[in-house]
Coordinates of C-alpha atoms in Angstrom, one line a residue:
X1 CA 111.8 52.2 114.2
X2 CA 114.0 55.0 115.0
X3 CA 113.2 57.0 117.9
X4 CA 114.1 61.1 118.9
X5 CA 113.4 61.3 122.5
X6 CA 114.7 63.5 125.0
X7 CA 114.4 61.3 128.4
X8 CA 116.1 63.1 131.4
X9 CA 116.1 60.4 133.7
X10 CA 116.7 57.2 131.6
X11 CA 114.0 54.1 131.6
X12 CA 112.3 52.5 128.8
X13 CA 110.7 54.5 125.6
X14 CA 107.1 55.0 125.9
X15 CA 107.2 53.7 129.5
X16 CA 106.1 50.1 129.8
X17 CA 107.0 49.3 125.8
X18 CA 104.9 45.9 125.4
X19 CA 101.7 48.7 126.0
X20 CA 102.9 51.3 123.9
X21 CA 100.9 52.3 120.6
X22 CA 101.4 54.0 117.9
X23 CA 99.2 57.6 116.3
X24 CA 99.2 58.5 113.3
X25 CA 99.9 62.0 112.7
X26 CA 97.3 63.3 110.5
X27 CA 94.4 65.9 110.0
X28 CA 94.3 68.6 113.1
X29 CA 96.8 66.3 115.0
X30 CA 99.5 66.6 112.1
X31 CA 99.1 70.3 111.7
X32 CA 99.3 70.9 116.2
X33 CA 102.6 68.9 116.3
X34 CA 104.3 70.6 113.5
X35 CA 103.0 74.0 115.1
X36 CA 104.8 73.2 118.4
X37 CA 107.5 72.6 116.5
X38 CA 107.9 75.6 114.2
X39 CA 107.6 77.5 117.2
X40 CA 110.9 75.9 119.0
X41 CA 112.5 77.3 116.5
X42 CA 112.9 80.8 118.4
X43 CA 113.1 79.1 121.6
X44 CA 116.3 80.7 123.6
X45 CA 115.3 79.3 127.3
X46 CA 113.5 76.7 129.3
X47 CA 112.5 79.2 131.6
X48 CA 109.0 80.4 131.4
X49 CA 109.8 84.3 131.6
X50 CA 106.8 86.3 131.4
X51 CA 108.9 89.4 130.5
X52 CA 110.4 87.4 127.7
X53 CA 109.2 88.7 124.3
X54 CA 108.8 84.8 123.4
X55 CA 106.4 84.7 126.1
X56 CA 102.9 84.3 123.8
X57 CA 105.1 81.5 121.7
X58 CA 105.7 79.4 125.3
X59 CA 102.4 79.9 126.7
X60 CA 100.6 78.4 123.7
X61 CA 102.9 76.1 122.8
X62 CA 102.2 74.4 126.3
X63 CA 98.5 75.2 125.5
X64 CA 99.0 73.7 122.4
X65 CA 101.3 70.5 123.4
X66 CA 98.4 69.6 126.5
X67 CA 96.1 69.8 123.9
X68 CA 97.8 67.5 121.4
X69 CA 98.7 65.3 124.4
X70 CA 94.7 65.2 125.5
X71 CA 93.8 64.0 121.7
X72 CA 96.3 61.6 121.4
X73 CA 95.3 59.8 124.9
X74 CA 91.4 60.3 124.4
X75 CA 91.0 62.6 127.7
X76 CA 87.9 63.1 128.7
X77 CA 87.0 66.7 127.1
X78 CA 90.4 66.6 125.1
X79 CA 90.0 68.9 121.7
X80 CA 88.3 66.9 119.1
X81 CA 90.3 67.7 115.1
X82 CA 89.2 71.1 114.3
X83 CA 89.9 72.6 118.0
X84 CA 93.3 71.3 117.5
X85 CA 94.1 72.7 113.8
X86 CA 92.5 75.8 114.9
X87 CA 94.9 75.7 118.0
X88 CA 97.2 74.9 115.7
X89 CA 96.9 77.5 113.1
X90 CA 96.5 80.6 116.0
X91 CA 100.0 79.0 117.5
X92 CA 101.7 78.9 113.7
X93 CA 99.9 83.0 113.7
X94 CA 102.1 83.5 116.5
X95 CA 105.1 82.0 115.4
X96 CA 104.8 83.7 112.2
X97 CA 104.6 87.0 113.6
X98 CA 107.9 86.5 115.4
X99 CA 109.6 85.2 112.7
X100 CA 108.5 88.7 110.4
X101 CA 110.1 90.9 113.8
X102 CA 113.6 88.3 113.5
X103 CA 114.2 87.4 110.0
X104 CA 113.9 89.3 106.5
X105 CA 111.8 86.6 105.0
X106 CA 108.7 85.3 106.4
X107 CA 107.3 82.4 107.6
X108 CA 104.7 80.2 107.2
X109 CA 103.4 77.0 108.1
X110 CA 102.6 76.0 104.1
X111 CA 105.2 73.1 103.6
X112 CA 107.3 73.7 106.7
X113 CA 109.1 69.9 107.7
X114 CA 110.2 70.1 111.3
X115 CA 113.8 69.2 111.3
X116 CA 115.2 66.4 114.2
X117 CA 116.2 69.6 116.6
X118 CA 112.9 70.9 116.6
X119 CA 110.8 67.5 116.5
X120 CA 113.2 66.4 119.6
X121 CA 112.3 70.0 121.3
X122 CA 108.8 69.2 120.6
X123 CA 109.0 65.6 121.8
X124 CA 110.0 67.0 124.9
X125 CA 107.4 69.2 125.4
X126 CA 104.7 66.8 124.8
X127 CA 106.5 64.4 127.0
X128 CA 106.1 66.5 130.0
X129 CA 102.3 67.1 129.6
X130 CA 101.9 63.5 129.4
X131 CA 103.8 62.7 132.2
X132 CA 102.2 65.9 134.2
X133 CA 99.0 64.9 133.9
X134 CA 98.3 61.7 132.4
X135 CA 100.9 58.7 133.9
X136 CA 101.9 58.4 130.5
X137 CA 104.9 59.0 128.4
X138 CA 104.4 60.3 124.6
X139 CA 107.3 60.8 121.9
X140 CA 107.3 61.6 118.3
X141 CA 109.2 58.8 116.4
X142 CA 110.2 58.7 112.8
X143 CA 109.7 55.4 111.1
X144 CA 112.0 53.7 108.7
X145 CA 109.9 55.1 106.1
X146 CA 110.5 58.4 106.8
X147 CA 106.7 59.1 108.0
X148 CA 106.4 60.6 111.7
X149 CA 103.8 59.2 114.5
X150 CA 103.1 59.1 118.1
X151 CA 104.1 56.5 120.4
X152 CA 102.2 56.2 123.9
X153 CA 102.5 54.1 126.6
X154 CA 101.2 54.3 130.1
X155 CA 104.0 54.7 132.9
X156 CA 103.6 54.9 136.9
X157 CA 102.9 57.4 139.1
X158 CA 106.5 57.4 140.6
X159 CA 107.9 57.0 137.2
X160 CA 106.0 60.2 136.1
X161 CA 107.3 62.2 139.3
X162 CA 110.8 60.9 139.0
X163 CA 111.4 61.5 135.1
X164 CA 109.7 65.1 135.6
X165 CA 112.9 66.4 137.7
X166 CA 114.8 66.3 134.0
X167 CA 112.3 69.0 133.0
X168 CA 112.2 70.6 136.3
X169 CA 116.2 70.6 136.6
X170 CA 116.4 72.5 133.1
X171 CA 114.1 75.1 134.1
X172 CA 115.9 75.6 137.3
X173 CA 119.3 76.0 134.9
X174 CA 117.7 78.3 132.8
X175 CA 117.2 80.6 135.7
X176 CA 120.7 80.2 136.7
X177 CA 121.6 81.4 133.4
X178 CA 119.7 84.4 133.3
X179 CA 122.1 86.2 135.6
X180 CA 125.7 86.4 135.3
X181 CA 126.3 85.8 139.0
X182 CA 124.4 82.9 139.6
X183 CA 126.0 81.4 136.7
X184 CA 129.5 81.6 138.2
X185 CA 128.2 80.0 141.0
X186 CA 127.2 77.3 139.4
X187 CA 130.2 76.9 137.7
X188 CA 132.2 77.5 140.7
X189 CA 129.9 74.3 142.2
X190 CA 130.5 72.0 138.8
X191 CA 134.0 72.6 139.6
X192 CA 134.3 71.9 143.0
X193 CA 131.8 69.1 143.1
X194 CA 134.2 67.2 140.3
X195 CA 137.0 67.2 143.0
X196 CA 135.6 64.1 144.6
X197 CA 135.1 61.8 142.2
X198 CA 137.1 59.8 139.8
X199 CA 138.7 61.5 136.6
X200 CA 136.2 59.8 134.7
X201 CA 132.3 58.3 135.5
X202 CA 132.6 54.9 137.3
X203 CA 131.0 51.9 134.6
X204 CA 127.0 52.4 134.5
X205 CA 126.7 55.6 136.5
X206 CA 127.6 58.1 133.8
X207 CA 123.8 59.7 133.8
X208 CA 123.8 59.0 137.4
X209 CA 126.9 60.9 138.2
X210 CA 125.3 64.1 136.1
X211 CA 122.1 64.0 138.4
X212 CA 124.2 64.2 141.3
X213 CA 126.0 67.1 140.3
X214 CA 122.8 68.8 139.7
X215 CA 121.2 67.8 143.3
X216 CA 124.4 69.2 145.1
X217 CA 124.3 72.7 142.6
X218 CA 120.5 73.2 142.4
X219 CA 119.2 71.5 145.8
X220 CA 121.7 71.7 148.6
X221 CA 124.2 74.3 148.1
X222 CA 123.1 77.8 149.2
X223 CA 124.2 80.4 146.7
X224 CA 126.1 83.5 148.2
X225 CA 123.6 86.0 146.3
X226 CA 120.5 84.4 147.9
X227 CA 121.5 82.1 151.2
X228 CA 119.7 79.7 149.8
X229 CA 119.6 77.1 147.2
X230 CA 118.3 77.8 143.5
X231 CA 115.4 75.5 144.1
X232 CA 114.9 76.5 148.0
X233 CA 114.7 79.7 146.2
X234 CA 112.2 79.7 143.4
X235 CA 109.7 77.4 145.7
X236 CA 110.1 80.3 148.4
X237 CA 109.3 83.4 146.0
X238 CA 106.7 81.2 144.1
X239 CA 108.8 81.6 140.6
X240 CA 108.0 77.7 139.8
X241 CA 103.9 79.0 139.6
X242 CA 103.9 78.9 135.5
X243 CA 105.1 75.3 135.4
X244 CA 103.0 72.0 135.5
X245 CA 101.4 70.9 139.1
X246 CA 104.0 67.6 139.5
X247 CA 107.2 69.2 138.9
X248 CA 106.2 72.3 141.6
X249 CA 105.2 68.9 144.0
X250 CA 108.7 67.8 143.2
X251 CA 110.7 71.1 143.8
X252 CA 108.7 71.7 147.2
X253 CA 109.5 67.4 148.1
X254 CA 113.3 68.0 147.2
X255 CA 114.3 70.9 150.1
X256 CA 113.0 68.3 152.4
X257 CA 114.7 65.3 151.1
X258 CA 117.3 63.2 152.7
X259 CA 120.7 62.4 151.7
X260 CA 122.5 59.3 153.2
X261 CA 123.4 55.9 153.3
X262 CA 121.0 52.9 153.7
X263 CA 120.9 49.0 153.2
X264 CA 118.2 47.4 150.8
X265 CA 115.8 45.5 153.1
X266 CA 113.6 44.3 150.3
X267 CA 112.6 44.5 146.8
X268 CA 109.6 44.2 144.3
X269 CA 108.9 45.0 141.1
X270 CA 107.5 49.1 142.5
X271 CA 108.7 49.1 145.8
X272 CA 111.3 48.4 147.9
X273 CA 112.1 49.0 151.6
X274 CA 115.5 51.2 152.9
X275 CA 117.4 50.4 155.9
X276 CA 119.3 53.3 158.4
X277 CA 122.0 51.0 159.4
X278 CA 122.5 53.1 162.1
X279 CA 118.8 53.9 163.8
X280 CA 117.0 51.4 162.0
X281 CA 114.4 53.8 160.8
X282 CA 112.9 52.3 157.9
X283 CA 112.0 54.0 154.3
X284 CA 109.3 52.5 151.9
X285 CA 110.4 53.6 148.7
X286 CA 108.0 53.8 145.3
X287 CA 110.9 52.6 142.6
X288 CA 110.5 53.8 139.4
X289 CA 113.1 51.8 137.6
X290 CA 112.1 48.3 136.8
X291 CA 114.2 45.0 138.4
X292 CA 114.9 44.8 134.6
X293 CA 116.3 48.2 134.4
X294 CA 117.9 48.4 137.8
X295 CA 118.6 45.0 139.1
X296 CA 119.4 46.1 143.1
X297 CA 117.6 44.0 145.7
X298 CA 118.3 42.5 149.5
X299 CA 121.8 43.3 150.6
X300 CA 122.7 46.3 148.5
X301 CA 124.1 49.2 149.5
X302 CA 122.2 52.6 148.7
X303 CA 124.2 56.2 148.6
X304 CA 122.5 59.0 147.6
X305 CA 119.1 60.9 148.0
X306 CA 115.6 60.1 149.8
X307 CA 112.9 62.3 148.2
X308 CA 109.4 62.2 149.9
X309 CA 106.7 61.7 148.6
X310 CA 103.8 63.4 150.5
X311 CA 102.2 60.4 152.1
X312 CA 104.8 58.4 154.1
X313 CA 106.9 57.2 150.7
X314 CA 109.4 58.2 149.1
X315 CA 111.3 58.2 145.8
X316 CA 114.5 57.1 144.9
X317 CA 116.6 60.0 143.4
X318 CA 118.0 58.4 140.0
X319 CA 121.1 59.4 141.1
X320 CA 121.5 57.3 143.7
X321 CA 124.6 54.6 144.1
X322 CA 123.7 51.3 144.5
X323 CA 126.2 48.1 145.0
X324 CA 126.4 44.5 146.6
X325 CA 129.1 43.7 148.4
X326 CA 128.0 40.4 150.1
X327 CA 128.0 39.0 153.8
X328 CA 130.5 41.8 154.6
X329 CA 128.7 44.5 153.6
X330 CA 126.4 44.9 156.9
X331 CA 129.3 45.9 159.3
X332 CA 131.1 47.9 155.9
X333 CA 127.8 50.0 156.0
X334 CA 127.4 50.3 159.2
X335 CA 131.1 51.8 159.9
X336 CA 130.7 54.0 156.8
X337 CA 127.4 55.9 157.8
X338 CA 129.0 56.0 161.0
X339 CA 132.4 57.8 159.4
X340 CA 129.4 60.6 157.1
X341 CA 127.7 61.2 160.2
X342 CA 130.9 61.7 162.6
X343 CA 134.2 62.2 160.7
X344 CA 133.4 64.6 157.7
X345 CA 134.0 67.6 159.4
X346 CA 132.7 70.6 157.7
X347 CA 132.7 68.9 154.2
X348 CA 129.1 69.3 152.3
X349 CA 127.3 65.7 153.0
X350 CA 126.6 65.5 149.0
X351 CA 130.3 65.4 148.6
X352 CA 131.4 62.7 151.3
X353 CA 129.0 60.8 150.1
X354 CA 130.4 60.9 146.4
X355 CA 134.1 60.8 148.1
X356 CA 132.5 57.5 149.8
X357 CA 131.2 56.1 146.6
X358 CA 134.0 56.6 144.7
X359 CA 136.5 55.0 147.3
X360 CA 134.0 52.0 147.5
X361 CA 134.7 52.0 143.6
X362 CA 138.2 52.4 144.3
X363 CA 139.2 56.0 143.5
X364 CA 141.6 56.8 146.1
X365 CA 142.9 60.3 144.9
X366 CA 140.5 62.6 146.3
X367 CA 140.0 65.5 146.3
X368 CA 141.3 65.8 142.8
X369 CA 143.4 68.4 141.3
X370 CA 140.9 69.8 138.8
X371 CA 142.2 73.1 136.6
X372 CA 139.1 75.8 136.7
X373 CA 139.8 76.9 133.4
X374 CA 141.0 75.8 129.8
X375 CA 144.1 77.4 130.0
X376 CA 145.8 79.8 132.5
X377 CA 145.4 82.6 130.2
X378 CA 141.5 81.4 130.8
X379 CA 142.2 81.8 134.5
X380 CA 143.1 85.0 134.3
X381 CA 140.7 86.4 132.3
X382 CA 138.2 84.7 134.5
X383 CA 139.9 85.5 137.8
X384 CA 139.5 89.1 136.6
X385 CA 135.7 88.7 135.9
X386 CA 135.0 87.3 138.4
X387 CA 136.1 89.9 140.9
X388 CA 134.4 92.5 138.7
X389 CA 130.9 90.3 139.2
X390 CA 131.6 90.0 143.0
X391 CA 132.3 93.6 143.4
X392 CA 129.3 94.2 141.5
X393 CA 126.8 92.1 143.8
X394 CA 128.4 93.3 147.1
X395 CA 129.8 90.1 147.8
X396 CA 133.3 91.9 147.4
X397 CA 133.8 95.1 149.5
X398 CA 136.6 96.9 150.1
X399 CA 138.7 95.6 153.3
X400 CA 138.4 98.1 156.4
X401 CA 141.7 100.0 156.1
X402 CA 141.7 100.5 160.2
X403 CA 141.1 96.9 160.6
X404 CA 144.1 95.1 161.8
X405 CA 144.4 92.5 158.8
X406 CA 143.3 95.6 156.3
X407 CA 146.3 98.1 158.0
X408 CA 148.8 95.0 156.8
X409 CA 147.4 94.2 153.9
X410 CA 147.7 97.8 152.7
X411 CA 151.3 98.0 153.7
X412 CA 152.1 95.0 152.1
X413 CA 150.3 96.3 148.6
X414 CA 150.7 100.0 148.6
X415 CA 148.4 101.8 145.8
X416 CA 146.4 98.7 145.6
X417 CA 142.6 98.3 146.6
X418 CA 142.1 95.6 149.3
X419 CA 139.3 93.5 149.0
X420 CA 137.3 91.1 151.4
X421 CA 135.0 88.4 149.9
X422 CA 131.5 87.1 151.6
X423 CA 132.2 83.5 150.5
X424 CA 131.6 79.9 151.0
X425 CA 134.1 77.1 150.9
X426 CA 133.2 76.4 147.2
X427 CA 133.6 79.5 145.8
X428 CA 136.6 80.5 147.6
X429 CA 138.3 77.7 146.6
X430 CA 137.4 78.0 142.7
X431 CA 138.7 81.5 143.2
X432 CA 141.5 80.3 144.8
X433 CA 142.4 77.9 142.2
X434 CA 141.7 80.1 139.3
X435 CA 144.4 82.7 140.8
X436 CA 147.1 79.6 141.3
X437 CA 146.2 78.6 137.1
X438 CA 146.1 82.0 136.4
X439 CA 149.8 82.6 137.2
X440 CA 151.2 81.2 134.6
X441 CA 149.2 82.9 132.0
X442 CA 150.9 85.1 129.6
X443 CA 150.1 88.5 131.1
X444 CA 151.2 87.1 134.7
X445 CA 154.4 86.0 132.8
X446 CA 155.2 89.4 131.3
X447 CA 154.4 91.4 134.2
X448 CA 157.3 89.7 136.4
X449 CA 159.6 90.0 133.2
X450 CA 158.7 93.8 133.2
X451 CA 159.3 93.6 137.1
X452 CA 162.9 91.8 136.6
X453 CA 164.2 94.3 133.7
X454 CA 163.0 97.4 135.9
X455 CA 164.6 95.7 138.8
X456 CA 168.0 94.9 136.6
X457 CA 168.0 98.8 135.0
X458 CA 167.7 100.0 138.9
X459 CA 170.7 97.7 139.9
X460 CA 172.6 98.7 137.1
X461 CA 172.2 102.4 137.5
X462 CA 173.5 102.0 140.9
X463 CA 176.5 100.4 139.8
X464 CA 177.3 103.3 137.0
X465 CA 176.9 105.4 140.2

């Protein structure tokens, strides 16, 4: 059987697979999925946006997708066949509609096959009502055959929490992306964040390494347009309101999680015990991965993030690093959390730790030289936008011309407008490294040629002189 799932934090399909069943798509059930479906088709974000002209289309669709979810699991009170096909045919109404304001020709649900973007769009969505609000994971899978169903399979509560920060993550990016500012920052932190770790994912930790990049971006880092992180953010102003109860538990959990380094005291099937090797303090930890799926036990090494829980737990972040190196690896652990807590300096603790990971790995050129652009003519072009966006949000002002350093600075660059920047360490060194790319693009190259003739023609008229 051939499966179209879109999984954010790894694990098994349908959860726990020797449970999982299989639905048959048909009647009202058939006609709700294929709804959802249609409706992804004139999806732009994964930010719920109630300004958003596609609003009515997302809020049914999650109507629709916890209704199709209920059926398929037998919830108590779940829609029985002809509430779903009418759900089904009201959410088609509405798709319709928005398709007559886009396109020339219309569209309707008579004979419309879902193609695989829009059935994985749709798995997706029906995943994260399962896993909301039933401890269970659903995808639509295609048989050999050609003919579409329902798998189901139960999954645990951590499981549930954990797998939700893939949906959670992408709405958070989708908010990043609505404004051009934010957006460099985040790029500006992809960047920066790359500097400290290998040229190329360490063996296994590929979809760890991309979780990590997200926790440093969207959890820890403070942007400069808000002085606080995107998720610190949208939990403080109560933007995360209009998405499901778990993944607002999870975004509230992560500004108080903890980022370190511990030892694996113990290890069962769902739960294992974490180690401080340098206060003792010990964390009981729900795993969500099975021994199967993650086979880490006594004597590992952990690196990575803590995130509670709510009642004394907490969850493993799937990001985390985890390694065995034997009877020396007490007093190794012990002198590296000493070295994060004492020696890093001003560095972020998300990127010693990934510095630490990677040396324990065996990467010993860090921080890497990383180009912030394609090509220096890239640079440029982006050097120059990104000053006009800085200026823009007032995190560029004009330097005080009666200022000491301004006075200079003027001298030094008569005619020119001296600016100051409002920075952190990340973003001043991605603009620092786009203006050291940036001069060897093209237009930096025929300026000093201009400079050199002018400067030759002055020299030479002296001479005729």
């Amino acid at each position: 059987m051939k499966k179209r799932s879109n999984s954010p934090t790894g694990g098994s399909p349908a959860g726990a697979g020797a449970e999982a069943r299989t639905i048959p798509l048909e009647g009202g059930l058939a006609r709700a999925v294929y709804a959802l479906a249609a409706g992804f088709q004139f999806r732009t974000s994964d930010w719920p946006d109630p300004a958003d002209d596609e609003w009515p289309v997302y809020e049914s669709g999650v109507l629709l997708a916890r209704g199709i979810v209920d059926a398929a699991l037998g919830a108590p009170g779940a829609p029985d066949d002809d509430a779903l096909a009418r759900a089904a045919d009201a959410h088609g109404k509405r798709v319709a509609d928005l398709a007559r304001e886009r396109h020339p020709h219309p569209f309707s649900m008579d004979g419309y096959q879902p193609d695989g973007d829009d059935l994985g769009l749709a798995t997706g969505a029906l995943r994260e009502q399962a896993l909301e609000h039933h401890d269970a994971e659903i995808l639509i899978a295609t048989l050999v055959g050609g003919e579409n169903v329902l798998v189901a399979g139960p999954v645990s509560v951590q499981q549930a929490h954990v797998w939700l920060l893939g949906p959670l993550y992408e709405k958070v990016e989708a908010w990043v992306l609505e404004d051009p500012v934010t957006l460099l920052e985040r790029a500006a932190s992809a960047w920066w964040f790359s500097r400290w770790r290998g040229p190329r994912p360490m063996k296994g930790d590929e979809f760890a390494s991309g979780v990590r990049e997200q926790e440093f971006t969207l959890v820890d880092r403070s942007l400069c347009m808000t002085d606080d992180s995107p998720v610190e953010h949208l939990v403080n102003e109560g933007l995360l309101r209009g998405i499901g109860p778990r993944q607002q538990h999870m975004a509230a959990q992560l500004i108080h999680s903890e980022l370190g380094l511990w030892t694996v005291e113990s290890r069962t099937e769902d739960r294992a015990v974490f180690v401080s090797p340098l206060d003792g303090t010990r964390y009981e930890v729900r795993e969500h991965a099975s021994i199967g799926d993650t086979g880490y036990g006594p004597g590992f090494i952990a690196l990575g993030r803590l995130i509670p829980f709510g009642d004394g737990t907490w969850l493993r972040s799937p990001g985390t690093f985890l390694m065995n190196y034997g009877e020396p690896g007490a007093a190794m652990t012990r002198s590296l959390a000493h070295g994060l807590q004492t020696q890093r300096g001003d560095l972020p603790l998300s990127a010693a730790i990934e510095f630490a990971m990677h040396r324990l790995a065996g990467v010993l050129t860090q921080p890497r030289t990383v180009a912030p652009a394609p090509t220096p003519d890239d640079a440029a072009e982006a050097g120059r936008t990104v000053t006009l966006l800085l200026r823009e949000a007032g995190i560029a002002r004009p330097m005080d011309p009666t200022s000491a350093k301004g006075a200079r600075l003027a001298a030094e660059n008569p005619g020119m407008e001296i600016l100051e920047y409002v920075v952190d360490v990340v973003l001043g060194e991605y603009m620092s490294a786009l203006v050291q790319q940036g001069l060897k693009s093209k237009a930096v190259r025929d300026a000093k040629r201009r400079r050199a003739r002018q400067a030759q023609k002055k020299k030479g008229g002296r001479g005729r002189r």
